[in-house]
CSV table of C-alpha atoms in Angstrom, one decimal:
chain,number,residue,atom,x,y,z
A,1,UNK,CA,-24.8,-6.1,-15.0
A,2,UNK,CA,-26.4,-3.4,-12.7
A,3,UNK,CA,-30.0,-4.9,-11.0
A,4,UNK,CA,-32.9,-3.1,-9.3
A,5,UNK,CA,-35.7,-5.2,-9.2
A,6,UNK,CA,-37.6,-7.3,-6.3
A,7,UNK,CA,-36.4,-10.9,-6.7
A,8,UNK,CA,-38.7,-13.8,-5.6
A,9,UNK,CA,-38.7,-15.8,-2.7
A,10,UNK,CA,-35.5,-18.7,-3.1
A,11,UNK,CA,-38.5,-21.3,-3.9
A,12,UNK,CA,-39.7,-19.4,-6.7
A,13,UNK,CA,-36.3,-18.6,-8.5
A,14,UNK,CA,-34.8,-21.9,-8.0
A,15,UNK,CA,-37.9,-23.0,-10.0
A,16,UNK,CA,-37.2,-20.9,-12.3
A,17,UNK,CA,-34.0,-21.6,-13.0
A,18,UNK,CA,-34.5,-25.2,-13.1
A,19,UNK,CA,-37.0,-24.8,-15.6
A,20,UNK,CA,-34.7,-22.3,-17.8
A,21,UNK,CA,-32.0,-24.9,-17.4
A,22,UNK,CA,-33.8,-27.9,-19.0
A,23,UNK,CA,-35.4,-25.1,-21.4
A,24,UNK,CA,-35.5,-26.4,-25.5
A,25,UNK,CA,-36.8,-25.5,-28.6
A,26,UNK,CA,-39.5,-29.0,-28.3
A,27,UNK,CA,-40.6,-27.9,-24.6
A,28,UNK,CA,-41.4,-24.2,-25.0
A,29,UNK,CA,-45.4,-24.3,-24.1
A,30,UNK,CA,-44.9,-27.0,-20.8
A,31,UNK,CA,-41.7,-24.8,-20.0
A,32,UNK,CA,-44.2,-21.5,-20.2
A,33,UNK,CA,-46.6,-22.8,-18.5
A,34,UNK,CA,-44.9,-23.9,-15.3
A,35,UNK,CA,-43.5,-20.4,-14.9
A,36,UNK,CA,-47.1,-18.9,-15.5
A,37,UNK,CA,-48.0,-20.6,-12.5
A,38,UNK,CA,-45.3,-20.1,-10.0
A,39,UNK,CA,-44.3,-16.7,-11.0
A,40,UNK,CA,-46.2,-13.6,-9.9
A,41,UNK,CA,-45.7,-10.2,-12.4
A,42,UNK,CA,-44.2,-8.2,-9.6
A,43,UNK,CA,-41.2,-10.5,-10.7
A,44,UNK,CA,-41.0,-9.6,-13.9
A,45,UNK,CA,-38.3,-7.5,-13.7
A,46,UNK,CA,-36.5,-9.7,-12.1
A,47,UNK,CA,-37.1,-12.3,-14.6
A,48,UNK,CA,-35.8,-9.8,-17.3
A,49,UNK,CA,-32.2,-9.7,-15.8
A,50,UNK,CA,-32.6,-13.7,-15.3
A,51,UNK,CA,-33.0,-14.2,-19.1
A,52,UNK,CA,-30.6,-11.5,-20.0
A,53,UNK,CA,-27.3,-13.0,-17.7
A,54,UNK,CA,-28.2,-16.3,-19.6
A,55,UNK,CA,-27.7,-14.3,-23.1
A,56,UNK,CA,-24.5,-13.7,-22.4
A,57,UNK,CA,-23.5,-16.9,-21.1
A,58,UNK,CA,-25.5,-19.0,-23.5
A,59,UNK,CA,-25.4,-17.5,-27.2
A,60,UNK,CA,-26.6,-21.3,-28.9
A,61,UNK,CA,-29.8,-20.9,-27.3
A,62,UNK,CA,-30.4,-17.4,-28.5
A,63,UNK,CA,-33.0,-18.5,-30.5
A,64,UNK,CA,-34.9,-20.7,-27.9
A,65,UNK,CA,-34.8,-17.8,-25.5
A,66,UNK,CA,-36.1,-15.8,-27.8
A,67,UNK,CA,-39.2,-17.8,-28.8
A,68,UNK,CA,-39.7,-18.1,-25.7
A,69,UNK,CA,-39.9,-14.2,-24.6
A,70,UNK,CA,-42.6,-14.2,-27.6
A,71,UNK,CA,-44.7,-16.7,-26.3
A,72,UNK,CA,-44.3,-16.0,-22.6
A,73,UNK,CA,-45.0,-11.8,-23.3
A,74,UNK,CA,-48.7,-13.2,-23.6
A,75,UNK,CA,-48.9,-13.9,-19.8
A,76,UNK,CA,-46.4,-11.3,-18.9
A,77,UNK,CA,-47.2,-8.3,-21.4
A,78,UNK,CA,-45.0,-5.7,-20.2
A,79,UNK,CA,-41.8,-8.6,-20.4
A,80,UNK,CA,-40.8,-6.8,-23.5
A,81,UNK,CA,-40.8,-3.1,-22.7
A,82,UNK,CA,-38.4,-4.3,-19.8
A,83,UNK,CA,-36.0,-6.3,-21.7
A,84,UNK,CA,-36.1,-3.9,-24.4
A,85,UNK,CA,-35.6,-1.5,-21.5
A,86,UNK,CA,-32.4,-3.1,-19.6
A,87,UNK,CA,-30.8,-4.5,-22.9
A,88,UNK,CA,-30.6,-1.1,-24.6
A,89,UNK,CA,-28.8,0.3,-20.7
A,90,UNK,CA,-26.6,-2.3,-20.9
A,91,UNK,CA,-25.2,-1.7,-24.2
A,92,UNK,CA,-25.1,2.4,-23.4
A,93,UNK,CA,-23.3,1.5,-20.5
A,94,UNK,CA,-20.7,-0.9,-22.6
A,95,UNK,CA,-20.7,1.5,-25.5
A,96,UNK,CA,-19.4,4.5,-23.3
A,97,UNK,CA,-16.4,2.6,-21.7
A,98,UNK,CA,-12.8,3.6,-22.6
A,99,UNK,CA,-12.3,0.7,-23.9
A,100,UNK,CA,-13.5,-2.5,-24.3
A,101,UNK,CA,-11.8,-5.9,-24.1
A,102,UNK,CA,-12.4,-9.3,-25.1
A,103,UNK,CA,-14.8,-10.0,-22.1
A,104,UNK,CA,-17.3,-7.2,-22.5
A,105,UNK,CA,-16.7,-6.9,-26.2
A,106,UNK,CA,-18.0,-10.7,-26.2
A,107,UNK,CA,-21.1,-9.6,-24.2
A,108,UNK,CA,-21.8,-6.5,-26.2
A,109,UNK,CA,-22.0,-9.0,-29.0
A,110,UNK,CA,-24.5,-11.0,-28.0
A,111,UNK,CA,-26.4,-8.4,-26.9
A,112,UNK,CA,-26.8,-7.1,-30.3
A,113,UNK,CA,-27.3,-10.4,-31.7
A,114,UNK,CA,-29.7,-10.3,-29.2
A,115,UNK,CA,-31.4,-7.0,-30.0
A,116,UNK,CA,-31.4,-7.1,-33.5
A,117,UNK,CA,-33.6,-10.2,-32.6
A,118,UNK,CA,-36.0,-8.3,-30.9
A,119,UNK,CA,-36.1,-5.3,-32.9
A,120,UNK,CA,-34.6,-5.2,-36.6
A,121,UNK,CA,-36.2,-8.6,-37.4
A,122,UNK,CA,-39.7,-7.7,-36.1
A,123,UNK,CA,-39.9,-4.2,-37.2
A,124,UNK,CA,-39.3,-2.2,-33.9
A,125,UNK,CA,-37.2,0.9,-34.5
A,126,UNK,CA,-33.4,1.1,-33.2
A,127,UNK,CA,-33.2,3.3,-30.8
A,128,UNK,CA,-29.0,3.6,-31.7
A,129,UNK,CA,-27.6,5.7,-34.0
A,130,UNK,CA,-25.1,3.1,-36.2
A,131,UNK,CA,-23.6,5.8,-38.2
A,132,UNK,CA,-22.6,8.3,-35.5
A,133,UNK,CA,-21.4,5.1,-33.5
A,134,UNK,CA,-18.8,4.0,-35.9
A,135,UNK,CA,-17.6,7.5,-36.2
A,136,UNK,CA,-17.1,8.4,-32.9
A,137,UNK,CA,-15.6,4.9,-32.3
A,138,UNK,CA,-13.4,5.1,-35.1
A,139,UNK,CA,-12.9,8.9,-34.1
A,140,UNK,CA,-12.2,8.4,-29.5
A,141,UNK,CA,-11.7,4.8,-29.6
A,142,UNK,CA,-9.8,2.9,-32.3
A,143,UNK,CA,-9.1,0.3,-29.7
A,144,UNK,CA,-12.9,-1.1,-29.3
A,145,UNK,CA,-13.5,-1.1,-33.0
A,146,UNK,CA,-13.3,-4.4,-33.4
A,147,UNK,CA,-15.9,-5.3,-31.0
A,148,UNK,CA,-18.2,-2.1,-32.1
A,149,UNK,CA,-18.0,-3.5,-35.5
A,150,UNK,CA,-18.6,-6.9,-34.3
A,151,UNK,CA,-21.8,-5.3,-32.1
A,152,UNK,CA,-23.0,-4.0,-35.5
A,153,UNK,CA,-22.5,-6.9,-37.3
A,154,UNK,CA,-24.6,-9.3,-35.1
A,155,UNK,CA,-27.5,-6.5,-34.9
A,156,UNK,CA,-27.7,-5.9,-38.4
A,157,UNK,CA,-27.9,-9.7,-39.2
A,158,UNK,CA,-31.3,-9.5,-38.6
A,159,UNK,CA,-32.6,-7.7,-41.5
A,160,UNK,CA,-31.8,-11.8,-43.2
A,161,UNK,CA,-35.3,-12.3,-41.1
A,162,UNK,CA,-37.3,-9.7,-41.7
A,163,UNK,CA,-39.2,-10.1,-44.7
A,164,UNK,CA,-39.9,-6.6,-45.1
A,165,UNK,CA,-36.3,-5.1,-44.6
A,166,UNK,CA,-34.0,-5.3,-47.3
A,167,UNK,CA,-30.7,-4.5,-47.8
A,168,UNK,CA,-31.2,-2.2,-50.5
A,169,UNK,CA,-33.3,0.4,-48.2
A,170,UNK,CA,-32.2,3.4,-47.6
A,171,UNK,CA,-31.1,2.9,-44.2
A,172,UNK,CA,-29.5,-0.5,-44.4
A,173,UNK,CA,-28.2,0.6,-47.6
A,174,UNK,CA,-26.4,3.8,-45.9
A,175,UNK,CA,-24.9,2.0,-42.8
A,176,UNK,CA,-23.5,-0.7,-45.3
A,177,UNK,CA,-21.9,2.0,-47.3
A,178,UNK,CA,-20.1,3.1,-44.2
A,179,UNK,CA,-19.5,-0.4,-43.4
A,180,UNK,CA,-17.6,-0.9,-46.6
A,181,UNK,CA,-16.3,3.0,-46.1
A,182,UNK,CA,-14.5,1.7,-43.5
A,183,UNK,CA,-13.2,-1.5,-44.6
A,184,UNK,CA,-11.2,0.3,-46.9
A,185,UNK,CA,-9.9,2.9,-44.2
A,186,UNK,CA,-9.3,0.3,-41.3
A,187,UNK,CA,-5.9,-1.9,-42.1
A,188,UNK,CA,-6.9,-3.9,-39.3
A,189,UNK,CA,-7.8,-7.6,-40.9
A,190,UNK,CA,-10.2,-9.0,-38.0
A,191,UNK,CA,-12.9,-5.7,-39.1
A,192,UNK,CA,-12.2,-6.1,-43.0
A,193,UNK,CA,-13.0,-10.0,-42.3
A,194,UNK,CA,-16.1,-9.4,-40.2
A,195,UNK,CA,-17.7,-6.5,-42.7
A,196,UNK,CA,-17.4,-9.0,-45.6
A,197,UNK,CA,-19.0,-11.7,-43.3
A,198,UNK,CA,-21.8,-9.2,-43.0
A,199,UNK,CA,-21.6,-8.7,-46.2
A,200,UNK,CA,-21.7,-12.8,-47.4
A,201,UNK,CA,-24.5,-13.3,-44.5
A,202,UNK,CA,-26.9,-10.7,-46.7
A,203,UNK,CA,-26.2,-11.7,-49.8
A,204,UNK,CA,-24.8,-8.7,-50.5
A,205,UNK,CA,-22.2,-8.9,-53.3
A,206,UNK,CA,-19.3,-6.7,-51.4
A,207,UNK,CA,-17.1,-6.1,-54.4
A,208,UNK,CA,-20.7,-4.0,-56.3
A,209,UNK,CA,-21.4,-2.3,-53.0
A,210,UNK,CA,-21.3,1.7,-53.0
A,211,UNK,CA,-19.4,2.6,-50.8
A,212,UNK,CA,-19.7,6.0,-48.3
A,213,UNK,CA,-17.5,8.9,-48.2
A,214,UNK,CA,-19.1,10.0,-44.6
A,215,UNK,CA,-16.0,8.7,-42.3
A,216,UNK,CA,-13.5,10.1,-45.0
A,217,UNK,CA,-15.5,13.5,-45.3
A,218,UNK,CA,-15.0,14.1,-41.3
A,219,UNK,CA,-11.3,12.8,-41.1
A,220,UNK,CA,-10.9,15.4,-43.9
A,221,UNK,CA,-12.6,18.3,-42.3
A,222,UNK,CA,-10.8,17.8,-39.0
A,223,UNK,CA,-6.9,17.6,-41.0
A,224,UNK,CA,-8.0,21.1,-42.0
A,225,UNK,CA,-8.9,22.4,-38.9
């Protein structure tokens, strides 16, 4: 994970990383608190890389670290910008590569997970475009489908906690068209198992799903060319 940031004297950080260490979902305020006092905001940068290495190397505390970001964003206000910021970089930067593996195809997993947290189940826009993703995935790079489909998957997850977002909107309903478009295309088991996990984790009855003709439409356009 490319870092540019000014990191805190030793002191400070191994603090810090105590205290994210013994971090849980009962200690939350004390655990804010105690970095509030030690940690200046020219860290803060700093701190956002610090929380993000533990998301991929933690994924059962997801959901501690991110009450915690909530909470702690009251002392630190631009914590989320940043995160928001370096998250969406680092999943560019794995998206582009010529392929992906097991290792960073974990990681880009967890960073959606991750982002759909912060975004999708709060209301803050996507700045990725799903549909043109699968396509060009599907299109350049049959190879990391399974992990761009397993990306997907995590980020999309978090409409389940959004009481406003439903399924049946128009753009959840559209990208789960083309999820189910492309069930049917793929023969490859491991992305026909983890659309109708989606599918399950929504509530979404698979089998009465529409389903898209967008991936089909441009895999016929190009035989004719």
């Amino acid at each position: 994970m490319e870092s540019r940031y000014i990191s805190p004297p030793e002191c400070i950080s191994k603090q810090i990383c105590f205290i994210l260490n013994n971090i849980t979902e009962y200690n939350l305020k004390s655990q804010v608190n105690e970095i509030t006092t030690i940690m200046p905001h020219d860290f803060t940068r700093w701190f956002a890389y610090s929380i993000l290495n533990r998301i991929t190397s933690e994924p059962n505390q997801h959901n501690v670290y991110f009450k915690f970001i909530i909470m702690i964003s009251e002392y630190y206000t631009n914590l989320e910008t940043v995160l928001l910021e370096i998250l969406t970089k680092e999943i560019d930067y794995l998206i582009k590569l010529s392929n992906l593996n097991v290792s960073n195809g974990k990681i880009l997993k967890y960073f959606g997970r991750f982002l759909g947290c912060l975004t999708i189940a709060r209301d803050i826009p996507l700045q990725i475009n799903i549909k043109s993703l699968i396509y060009t995935t599907l299109k350049y790079k049959p190879n990391s489908l399974d992990y761009i489909v397993s990306f997907i998957s995590e980020l999309l997850k978090n409409i389940k906690y959004n009481n406003r977002i439903k399924p049946s909107d128009p753009w959840v309903n559209e990208i789960l068209q083309i999820m189910k478009e492309l069930h049917y295309i793929t023969d490859k088991l491991t992305i026909q198992f983890e659309i109708e996990l989606l599918f399950s984790f929504l509530e979404c009855d698979f089998n009465e799903w529409k389903s898209a003709y967008y991936l089909r439409r441009f895999i016929e356009n190009e035989n004719k060319e």
